[in-house]
């Protein structure tokens, strides 16, 4: 599935997600970086996917309402009476 | 263990352990609850999920070898509880067939212009019109098992390895679920937040 060497845009796109996830590494990572430096289209795509990924990451913070915080605090207090084995 | 001295030591250790556990949990709570809401898509169920995960974590605390790994460990427990309840609900996570179109869908390919345009930048316009609620809706629209892979890796930045451990699947499965999940999300975003839904209609008119 994964190319062993990056010689085309198609192969670059195939490993782009792993590159953006910091999961590629090794020779493919170096080859992809070299490709991105010379290919405007793939470079634009990398920027686009990186930005989209950053926006999705922004969904992480969930406003915590008082009920949840209170319930968790009560739960944690109850653990004091039940020591771990 | 029955002499009073060692029992007293045990009690002190437990109380220090309890204080440490409570502090850690309080500081991780927004993240933990956020992950639970993303997984359950429902605040009430998310609350129950967090409570169940914390109860299990407290019981299993002695098995945590390295406190530096507490966050990953706690996330793993949360995900495990979610998955076991999910399986109990008999909704089997399946690698359903989504069609070639959904697997490869790319917004970039639809909007990118190979030549530079003097009158605008379609990619930037897409992001300018993209709202948090659009992204949330796209994430919520994902079926399992794709949603949990995207939540763990894209929202909570787990490595493929950690996500695989949390979901109890090999790294290759994480990779393929992510790939499909992201393509499906893009397809959803294209349908509901693509050109024609963007700033031209006025952001203020949308929630």
Coordinates of N, CA and C in Angstrom, one line a residue, chain A:
Chain A
X1 N 0.8 -1.2 0.0 CA 0.0 0.0 0.0 C 0.9 1.3 0.0
X2 N 1.7 1.3 1.0 CA 2.6 2.5 1.1 C 3.7 2.5 0.1
X3 N 4.0 3.6 -0.6 CA 5.0 3.6 -1.6 C 6.4 3.4 -0.8
X4 N 7.3 2.8 -1.6 CA 8.7 2.6 -0.9 C 9.5 3.8 -1.3
X5 N 9.1 4.6 -2.2 CA 9.9 5.8 -2.6 C 8.9 6.8 -3.2
X6 N 9.1 8.1 -3.0 CA 8.2 9.1 -3.5 C 8.6 9.7 -4.8
X7 N 8.0 9.3 -5.9 CA 8.4 9.8 -7.2 C 7.3 10.5 -7.9
X8 N 6.1 10.6 -7.2 CA 5.0 11.3 -7.9 C 4.1 11.9 -6.8
X9 N 3.2 12.8 -7.3 CA 2.3 13.5 -6.4 C 1.4 12.5 -5.7
X10 N 1.0 11.5 -6.5 CA 0.0 10.5 -6.0 C 0.6 9.8 -4.8
X11 N 1.9 9.5 -4.9 CA 2.6 8.8 -3.8 C 2.8 9.7 -2.6
X12 N 3.0 11.0 -2.9 CA 3.2 12.0 -1.8 C 1.9 12.1 -1.0
X13 N 0.8 12.2 -1.8 CA -0.5 12.4 -1.1 C -0.9 11.1 -0.3
X14 N -0.4 10.0 -0.7 CA -0.7 8.7 0.0 C -0.1 8.7 1.4
X15 N 1.0 9.4 1.6 CA 1.7 9.4 2.9 C 1.6 10.7 3.6
X16 N 0.8 11.6 3.0 CA 0.7 13.0 3.6 C 0.1 13.0 5.0
X17 N -1.0 12.2 5.2 CA -1.6 12.1 6.5 C -0.7 11.7 7.6
X18 N 0.1 10.7 7.3 CA 1.0 10.2 8.3 C 2.1 11.2 8.6
X19 N 2.5 11.9 7.6 CA 3.5 13.0 7.8 C 2.9 14.0 8.7
X20 N 1.6 14.5 8.5 CA 1.0 15.5 9.3 C 0.7 15.0 10.7
X21 N 0.6 13.7 10.9 CA 0.4 13.1 12.2 C 1.7 12.8 12.9
X22 N 2.8 13.1 12.3 CA 4.2 12.8 12.8 C 4.4 11.3 13.0
X23 N 3.9 10.6 12.0 CA 4.0 9.1 12.1 C 4.8 8.5 11.0
X24 N 5.3 9.4 10.1 CA 6.0 8.8 8.9 C 7.4 8.5 9.2
X25 N 8.2 9.5 9.4 CA 9.6 9.3 9.7 C 10.5 8.6 8.6
X26 N 11.7 8.5 8.9 CA 12.6 7.7 8.0 C 12.8 8.3 6.6
X27 N 13.1 7.5 5.7 CA 13.5 7.9 4.4 C 12.3 8.6 3.7
X28 N 11.1 8.0 3.9 CA 9.9 8.5 3.2 C 9.6 9.9 3.7
X29 N 9.9 10.2 5.0 CA 9.7 11.5 5.5 C 10.6 12.5 4.8
X30 N 11.8 12.1 4.7 CA 12.8 13.0 4.0 C 12.4 13.2 2.5
X31 N 12.0 12.1 1.9 CA 11.6 12.3 0.5 C 10.4 13.1 0.3
X32 N 9.4 13.0 1.2 CA 8.2 13.8 1.2 C 8.5 15.3 1.4
X33 N 9.4 15.5 2.3 CA 9.8 16.9 2.6 C 10.4 17.5 1.3
X34 N 11.2 16.8 0.7 CA 11.9 17.2 -0.5 C 10.9 17.5 -1.6
X35 N 9.9 16.6 -1.7 CA 8.8 16.8 -2.7 C 8.0 18.0 -2.4
X36 N 7.7 18.2 -1.2 CA 6.8 19.4 -0.8 C 7.6 20.7 -1.1
X37 N 8.9 20.7 -1.0 CA 9.6 21.9 -1.3 C 9.6 22.3 -2.8
X38 N 9.3 21.3 -3.6 CA 9.4 21.6 -5.1 C 8.0 21.6 -5.8
X39 N 7.0 21.0 -5.1 CA 5.7 20.9 -5.7 C 4.7 21.8 -5.1
X40 N 4.3 22.8 -5.8 CA 3.4 23.8 -5.3 C 2.0 23.2 -4.9
X41 N 1.5 22.3 -5.8 CA 0.2 21.7 -5.5 C 0.2 20.9 -4.2
X42 N 1.2 20.0 -4.1 CA 1.2 19.1 -2.9 C 1.5 20.0 -1.6
X43 N 2.3 21.0 -1.8 CA 2.6 21.9 -0.7 C 1.3 22.6 -0.2
X44 N 0.5 23.1 -1.2 CA -0.8 23.7 -0.8 C -1.7 22.7 -0.1
X45 N -1.7 21.5 -0.7 CA -2.5 20.5 -0.1 C -2.1 20.2 1.4
X46 N -0.8 20.1 1.6 CA -0.3 19.9 2.9 C -0.7 21.0 3.9
X47 N -0.7 22.2 3.4 CA -1.1 23.3 4.2 C -2.6 23.3 4.5
X48 N -3.4 22.9 3.5 CA -4.8 22.8 3.7 C -5.1 21.7 4.7
X49 N -4.6 20.5 4.6 CA -4.9 19.4 5.5 C -4.4 19.8 6.9
X50 N -3.2 20.5 7.0 CA -2.7 20.8 8.3 C -3.6 21.8 9.1
X51 N -4.2 22.7 8.3 CA -5.1 23.7 8.9 C -6.4 23.0 9.3
X52 N -6.9 22.1 8.5 CA -8.1 21.4 8.8 C -7.9 20.6 10.1
X53 N -6.8 19.9 10.2 CA -6.5 19.1 11.3 C -6.4 20.0 12.6
X54 N -5.8 21.2 12.5 CA -5.7 22.1 13.6 C -7.1 22.5 14.0
X55 N -8.0 22.8 13.1 CA -9.4 23.2 13.4 C -10.1 22.1 14.2
X56 N -9.9 20.8 13.7 CA -10.5 19.7 14.4 C -10.0 19.6 15.8
X57 N -8.7 19.8 16.0 CA -8.1 19.7 17.3 C -8.7 20.7 18.2
X58 N -9.1 21.9 17.6 CA -9.7 22.9 18.4 C -11.1 22.5 19.1
X59 N -11.6 21.4 18.6 CA -12.9 20.9 19.2 C -12.7 20.3 20.6
X60 N -11.4 20.1 20.9 CA -11.1 19.3 22.2 C -11.7 19.9 23.5
X61 N -11.6 21.2 23.6 CA -12.0 21.8 24.8 C -13.5 21.9 24.9
X62 N -14.1 21.2 25.9 CA -15.5 21.1 26.0 C -15.9 21.9 27.3
X63 N -16.8 22.9 27.2 CA -17.1 23.6 28.4 C -17.7 22.7 29.5
X64 N -17.1 22.8 30.6 CA -17.4 21.9 31.7 C -18.5 22.5 32.6
X65 N -19.7 21.9 32.6 CA -20.7 22.6 33.4 C -20.5 22.2 34.9
X66 N -21.1 23.0 35.7 CA -20.9 22.8 37.2 C -21.4 21.5 37.7
X67 N -22.5 20.9 37.0 CA -23.0 19.6 37.5 C -22.0 18.5 37.3
X68 N -21.3 18.6 36.2 CA -20.3 17.5 36.0 C -19.1 17.7 37.0
X69 N -18.6 18.9 37.1 CA -17.5 19.1 38.1 C -17.9 18.7 39.5
X70 N -19.2 19.0 39.8 CA -19.6 18.7 41.2 C -19.8 17.2 41.4
X71 N -20.3 16.5 40.4 CA -20.5 15.1 40.4 C -19.1 14.4 40.6
X72 N -18.1 14.9 39.8 CA -16.8 14.2 39.8 C -16.1 14.5 41.2
X73 N -16.3 15.7 41.7 CA -15.7 16.0 43.0 C -16.3 15.1 44.1
X74 N -17.6 14.9 44.0 CA -18.3 14.0 45.0 C -17.8 12.6 44.9
X75 N -17.6 12.2 43.6 CA -17.1 10.8 43.4 C -15.7 10.6 43.9
X76 N -14.9 11.6 43.6 CA -13.5 11.6 44.1 C -13.4 11.5 45.7
X77 N -14.3 12.3 46.3 CA -14.4 12.3 47.8 C -14.8 10.9 48.3
X78 N -15.7 10.2 47.6 CA -16.2 8.9 48.0 C -15.0 7.9 47.9
X79 N -14.1 8.1 47.0 CA -13.0 7.2 46.9 C -12.1 7.1 48.1
X80 N -12.1 8.2 48.9 CA -11.3 8.3 50.1 C -11.7 7.2 51.1
X81 N -12.9 6.8 51.0 CA -13.4 5.8 51.9 C -13.2 4.4 51.4
X82 N -12.9 4.3 50.1 CA -12.6 3.0 49.5 C -11.2 3.0 49.0
X83 N -10.2 2.7 49.9 CA -8.8 2.7 49.4 C -8.6 1.7 48.3
X84 N -7.7 1.9 47.5 CA -7.4 1.0 46.4 C -6.8 -0.3 47.1
X85 N -7.0 -1.5 46.5 CA -6.6 -2.7 47.1 C -5.0 -2.7 47.3

